[in-house]
Amino acid sequence: MFFIKSMFKIFWVSKKDEEIELNDDINELDENIWQVAVDILETPYEIIILAPIAWIDLEDIDLSINKGILKIKWYRSKPEIYSDDIIVRNTECFWWDFIRNIILPENLDFDSIKASLENNLLIITISKLKFTTKNIKIDRIEI
């Protein structure tokens, strides 16, 4: 389990009975689901999440938020060149499910989430809530 500036909690996941479960132990990570690497950046006005994503069509990425948890998920299929009559001498590419769940802080405007894909980099931007300050006049009530 990782903590980033005490605001974000990033979970490992495992796939059991077709459901995604959150786990604290890296050893319980299902070998068929891989974590997408993310960088989380913060400015005074927004949170920016960067995830390198290669060989994926934009419509194949499931990006959702539920109860303050951002989910990034997709499946990368093996290209057709991987056939039964080919011998694989080295394999470093991943061809299966990828998922990442990130618990976001509550001070974000979840209605302002924007996502774009630029040069195989998924960029997710979430604005921070703007709180106004106001002095409150106290009225004196005479009894």
PDB file of C-alpha atoms in Angstrom:
ATOM      1  CA  MET A   1       0.000   0.000   0.000  1.00  0.00           C
ATOM      2  CA  PHE A   2       1.379   3.413  -0.909  1.00  0.00           C
ATOM      3  CA  PHE A   3       0.641   6.864   0.487  1.00  0.00           C
ATOM      4  CA  ILE A   4       1.369  10.024  -1.466  1.00  0.00           C
ATOM      5  CA  LYS A   5       1.370  13.213   0.636  1.00  0.00           C
ATOM      6  CA  SER A   6      -1.190  11.527   2.936  1.00  0.00           C
ATOM      7  CA  MET A   7      -3.956  12.505   0.496  1.00  0.00           C
ATOM      8  CA  PHE A   8      -4.030   9.572  -1.909  1.00  0.00           C
ATOM      9  CA  LYS A   9      -4.266   5.885  -1.181  1.00  0.00           C
ATOM     10  CA  ILE A  10      -3.409   3.578  -4.056  1.00  0.00           C
ATOM     11  CA  PHE A  11      -4.552  -0.020  -3.866  1.00  0.00           C
ATOM     12  CA  TRP A  12      -3.363  -3.271  -5.304  1.00  0.00           C
ATOM     13  CA  VAL A  13      -6.184  -5.299  -6.807  1.00  0.00           C
ATOM     14  CA  SER A  14      -6.973  -8.931  -7.388  1.00  0.00           C
ATOM     15  CA  LYS A  15      -9.602 -10.577  -9.548  1.00  0.00           C
ATOM     16  CA  LYS A  16     -11.714 -13.198  -7.781  1.00  0.00           C
ATOM     17  CA  ASP A  17     -15.078 -14.479  -8.986  1.00  0.00           C
ATOM     18  CA  GLU A  18     -15.178 -11.757 -11.654  1.00  0.00           C
ATOM     19  CA  GLU A  19     -15.134  -9.001  -9.008  1.00  0.00           C
ATOM     20  CA  ILE A  20     -12.358  -6.551  -8.297  1.00  0.00           C
ATOM     21  CA  GLU A  21     -11.379  -6.549  -4.628  1.00  0.00           C
ATOM     22  CA  LEU A  22      -9.063  -4.089  -2.918  1.00  0.00           C
ATOM     23  CA  ASN A  23      -6.066  -5.638  -1.162  1.00  0.00           C
ATOM     24  CA  ASP A  24      -3.331  -4.243   1.024  1.00  0.00           C
ATOM     25  CA  ASP A  25      -0.857  -7.025   0.248  1.00  0.00           C
ATOM     26  CA  ILE A  26       1.184  -6.981  -2.963  1.00  0.00           C
ATOM     27  CA  ASN A  27       1.542 -10.773  -2.717  1.00  0.00           C
ATOM     28  CA  GLU A  28      -2.191 -11.151  -3.282  1.00  0.00           C
ATOM     29  CA  LEU A  29      -2.008  -9.352  -6.643  1.00  0.00           C
ATOM     30  CA  ASP A  30      -3.602 -11.526  -9.312  1.00  0.00           C
ATOM     31  CA  GLU A  31      -1.081 -12.346 -12.028  1.00  0.00           C
ATOM     32  CA  ASN A  32      -3.715 -11.585 -14.686  1.00  0.00           C
ATOM     33  CA  ILE A  33      -4.245  -7.965 -13.624  1.00  0.00           C
ATOM     34  CA  TRP A  34      -1.467  -5.404 -13.783  1.00  0.00           C
ATOM     35  CA  GLN A  35      -1.150  -1.986 -12.236  1.00  0.00           C
ATOM     36  CA  VAL A  36      -0.929   1.017 -14.483  1.00  0.00           C
ATOM     37  CA  ALA A  37       1.872   3.320 -13.338  1.00  0.00           C
ATOM     38  CA  VAL A  38       0.709   6.780 -12.320  1.00  0.00           C
ATOM     39  CA  ASP A  39       2.263  10.089 -11.344  1.00  0.00           C
ATOM     40  CA  ILE A  40       0.095  12.362  -9.194  1.00  0.00           C
ATOM     41  CA  LEU A  41       0.881  16.072  -9.353  1.00  0.00           C
ATOM     42  CA  GLU A  42      -0.665  18.914  -7.389  1.00  0.00           C
ATOM     43  CA  THR A  43      -0.938  22.622  -8.110  1.00  0.00           C
ATOM     44  CA  PRO A  44      -2.718  25.188  -5.928  1.00  0.00           C
ATOM     45  CA  TYR A  45      -5.777  24.787  -8.174  1.00  0.00           C
ATOM     46  CA  GLU A  46      -5.923  21.164  -9.338  1.00  0.00           C
ATOM     47  CA  ILE A  47      -4.734  17.578  -9.133  1.00  0.00           C
ATOM     48  CA  ILE A  48      -3.181  16.054 -12.258  1.00  0.00           C
ATOM     49  CA  ILE A  49      -2.840  12.284 -12.707  1.00  0.00           C
ATOM     50  CA  LEU A  50      -0.565  10.995 -15.473  1.00  0.00           C
ATOM     51  CA  ALA A  51      -0.641   7.396 -16.717  1.00  0.00           C
ATOM     52  CA  PRO A  52       1.419   6.121 -19.666  1.00  0.00           C
ATOM     53  CA  ILE A  53      -0.837   4.007 -21.862  1.00  0.00           C
ATOM     54  CA  ALA A  54       0.444   2.432 -25.069  1.00  0.00           C
ATOM     55  CA  TRP A  55      -1.379   0.464 -27.774  1.00  0.00           C
ATOM     56  CA  ILE A  56      -4.828   1.276 -26.405  1.00  0.00           C
ATOM     57  CA  ASP A  57      -7.706   2.977 -28.202  1.00  0.00           C
ATOM     58  CA  LEU A  58      -9.323   5.781 -26.251  1.00  0.00           C
ATOM     59  CA  GLU A  59     -12.724   4.059 -26.263  1.00  0.00           C
ATOM     60  CA  ASP A  60     -11.182   0.954 -24.609  1.00  0.00           C
ATOM     61  CA  ILE A  61     -10.240   2.853 -21.439  1.00  0.00           C
ATOM     62  CA  ASP A  62     -12.737   2.653 -18.561  1.00  0.00           C
ATOM     63  CA  LEU A  63     -12.285   5.780 -16.486  1.00  0.00           C
ATOM     64  CA  SER A  64     -14.807   6.193 -13.676  1.00  0.00           C
ATOM     65  CA  ILE A  65     -15.223   7.641 -10.221  1.00  0.00           C
ATOM     66  CA  ASN A  66     -17.398   6.208  -7.473  1.00  0.00           C
ATOM     67  CA  LYS A  67     -17.468   7.337  -3.831  1.00  0.00           C
ATOM     68  CA  GLY A  68     -14.219   9.264  -4.254  1.00  0.00           C
ATOM     69  CA  ILE A  69     -12.324   6.364  -5.837  1.00  0.00           C
ATOM     70  CA  LEU A  70     -10.945   6.966  -9.322  1.00  0.00           C
ATOM     71  CA  LYS A  71     -10.695   3.774 -11.408  1.00  0.00           C
ATOM     72  CA  ILE A  72      -8.509   3.518 -14.505  1.00  0.00           C
ATOM     73  CA  LYS A  73      -9.023   0.211 -16.325  1.00  0.00           C
ATOM     74  CA  TRP A  74      -8.392  -1.315 -19.743  1.00  0.00           C
ATOM     75  CA  TYR A  75      -7.526  -4.577 -21.466  1.00  0.00           C
ATOM     76  CA  ARG A  76      -4.616  -4.842 -23.892  1.00  0.00           C
ATOM     77  CA  SER A  77      -4.912  -7.738 -26.351  1.00  0.00           C
ATOM     78  CA  LYS A  78      -1.963  -9.550 -27.857  1.00  0.00           C
ATOM     79  CA  PRO A  79      -1.385  -8.586 -31.484  1.00  0.00           C
ATOM     80  CA  GLU A  80      -2.140 -11.215 -34.115  1.00  0.00           C
ATOM     81  CA  ILE A  81       1.587 -11.768 -34.698  1.00  0.00           C
ATOM     82  CA  TYR A  82       1.551 -13.943 -31.534  1.00  0.00           C
ATOM     83  CA  SER A  83       0.344 -17.138 -33.151  1.00  0.00           C
ATOM     84  CA  ASP A  84       0.604 -20.769 -32.080  1.00  0.00           C
ATOM     85  CA  ASP A  85       3.477 -21.494 -34.470  1.00  0.00           C
ATOM     86  CA  ILE A  86       5.700 -18.687 -33.162  1.00  0.00           C
ATOM     87  CA  ILE A  87       8.371 -19.161 -30.505  1.00  0.00           C
ATOM     88  CA  VAL A  88       8.596 -16.286 -28.025  1.00  0.00           C
ATOM     89  CA  ARG A  89      12.248 -15.840 -27.005  1.00  0.00           C
ATOM     90  CA  ASN A  90      11.717 -12.885 -24.689  1.00  0.00           C
ATOM     91  CA  THR A  91       8.587 -11.273 -23.301  1.00  0.00           C
ATOM     92  CA  GLU A  92       8.509  -7.942 -21.496  1.00  0.00           C
ATOM     93  CA  CYS A  93       5.257  -6.528 -22.844  1.00  0.00           C
ATOM     94  CA  PHE A  94       2.017  -7.016 -20.938  1.00  0.00           C
ATOM     95  CA  TRP A  95      -1.117  -8.212 -22.752  1.00  0.00           C
ATOM     96  CA  TRP A  96      -3.980  -8.410 -20.285  1.00  0.00           C
ATOM     97  CA  ASP A  97      -6.074  -6.417 -17.797  1.00  0.00           C
ATOM     98  CA  PHE A  98      -4.700  -3.244 -16.302  1.00  0.00           C
ATOM     99  CA  ILE A  99      -6.401  -1.433 -13.443  1.00  0.00           C
ATOM    100  CA  ARG A 100      -5.639   1.235 -10.882  1.00  0.00           C
ATOM    101  CA  ASN A 101      -7.850   2.478  -8.043  1.00  0.00           C
ATOM    102  CA  ILE A 102      -6.940   5.767  -6.384  1.00  0.00           C
ATOM    103  CA  ILE A 103      -8.775   7.205  -3.376  1.00  0.00           C
ATOM    104  CA  LEU A 104      -8.992  10.937  -3.949  1.00  0.00           C
ATOM    105  CA  PRO A 105      -9.184  13.643  -1.290  1.00  0.00           C
ATOM    106  CA  GLU A 106     -12.583  15.202  -0.610  1.00  0.00           C
ATOM    107  CA  ASN A 107     -11.528  18.749  -1.523  1.00  0.00           C
ATOM    108  CA  LEU A 108     -11.866  18.078  -5.271  1.00  0.00           C
ATOM    109  CA  ASP A 109     -14.626  19.147  -7.660  1.00  0.00           C
ATOM    110  CA  PHE A 110     -15.520  15.713  -9.045  1.00  0.00           C
ATOM    111  CA  ASP A 111     -17.843  17.321 -11.609  1.00  0.00           C
ATOM    112  CA  SER A 112     -14.837  19.030 -13.195  1.00  0.00           C
ATOM    113  CA  ILE A 113     -12.862  15.907 -14.123  1.00  0.00           C
ATOM    114  CA  LYS A 114     -11.253  16.148 -17.553  1.00  0.00           C
ATOM    115  CA  ALA A 115      -9.286  13.422 -19.311  1.00  0.00           C
ATOM    116  CA  SER A 116      -7.233  13.473 -22.486  1.00  0.00           C
ATOM    117  CA  LEU A 117      -4.836  11.123 -24.257  1.00  0.00           C
ATOM    118  CA  GLU A 118      -1.729  12.802 -25.650  1.00  0.00           C
ATOM    119  CA  ASN A 119       1.186  10.837 -27.136  1.00  0.00           C
ATOM    120  CA  ASN A 120       0.123   7.670 -25.240  1.00  0.00           C
ATOM    121  CA  LEU A 121      -0.107   9.585 -21.954  1.00  0.00           C
ATOM    122  CA  LEU A 122      -3.470   9.649 -20.184  1.00  0.00           C
ATOM    123  CA  ILE A 123      -3.840  13.021 -18.459  1.00  0.00           C
ATOM    124  CA  ILE A 124      -6.600  13.339 -15.839  1.00  0.00           C
ATOM    125  CA  THR A 125      -7.204  16.787 -14.363  1.00  0.00           C
ATOM    126  CA  ILE A 126      -9.469  17.451 -11.365  1.00  0.00           C
ATOM    127  CA  SER A 127     -10.020  20.989 -10.102  1.00  0.00           C
ATOM    128  CA  LYS A 128      -9.899  21.687  -6.394  1.00  0.00           C
ATOM    129  CA  LEU A 129     -12.989  23.103  -4.732  1.00  0.00           C
ATOM    130  CA  LYS A 130     -12.866  26.836  -4.176  1.00  0.00           C
ATOM    131  CA  PHE A 131     -13.901  27.876  -0.705  1.00  0.00           C
ATOM    132  CA  THR A 132     -14.710  31.497  -0.140  1.00  0.00           C
ATOM    133  CA  THR A 133     -13.955  33.256   3.083  1.00  0.00           C
ATOM    134  CA  LYS A 134     -16.363  35.707   4.598  1.00  0.00           C
ATOM    135  CA  ASN A 135     -16.413  37.721   7.778  1.00  0.00           C
ATOM    136  CA  ILE A 136     -19.654  37.255   9.648  1.00  0.00           C
ATOM    137  CA  LYS A 137     -21.120  40.186  11.522  1.00  0.00           C
ATOM    138  CA  ILE A 138     -22.503  39.276  14.927  1.00  0.00           C
ATOM    139  CA  ASP A 139     -25.684  41.128  15.829  1.00  0.00           C
ATOM    140  CA  ARG A 140     -26.151  42.101  19.442  1.00  0.00           C
ATOM    141  CA  ILE A 141     -29.601  41.174  20.722  1.00  0.00           C
ATOM    142  CA  GLU A 142     -30.756  43.250  23.676  1.00  0.00           C
ATOM    143  CA  ILE A 143     -33.105  41.606  26.165  1.00  0.00           C
TER     144      ILE A 143
END
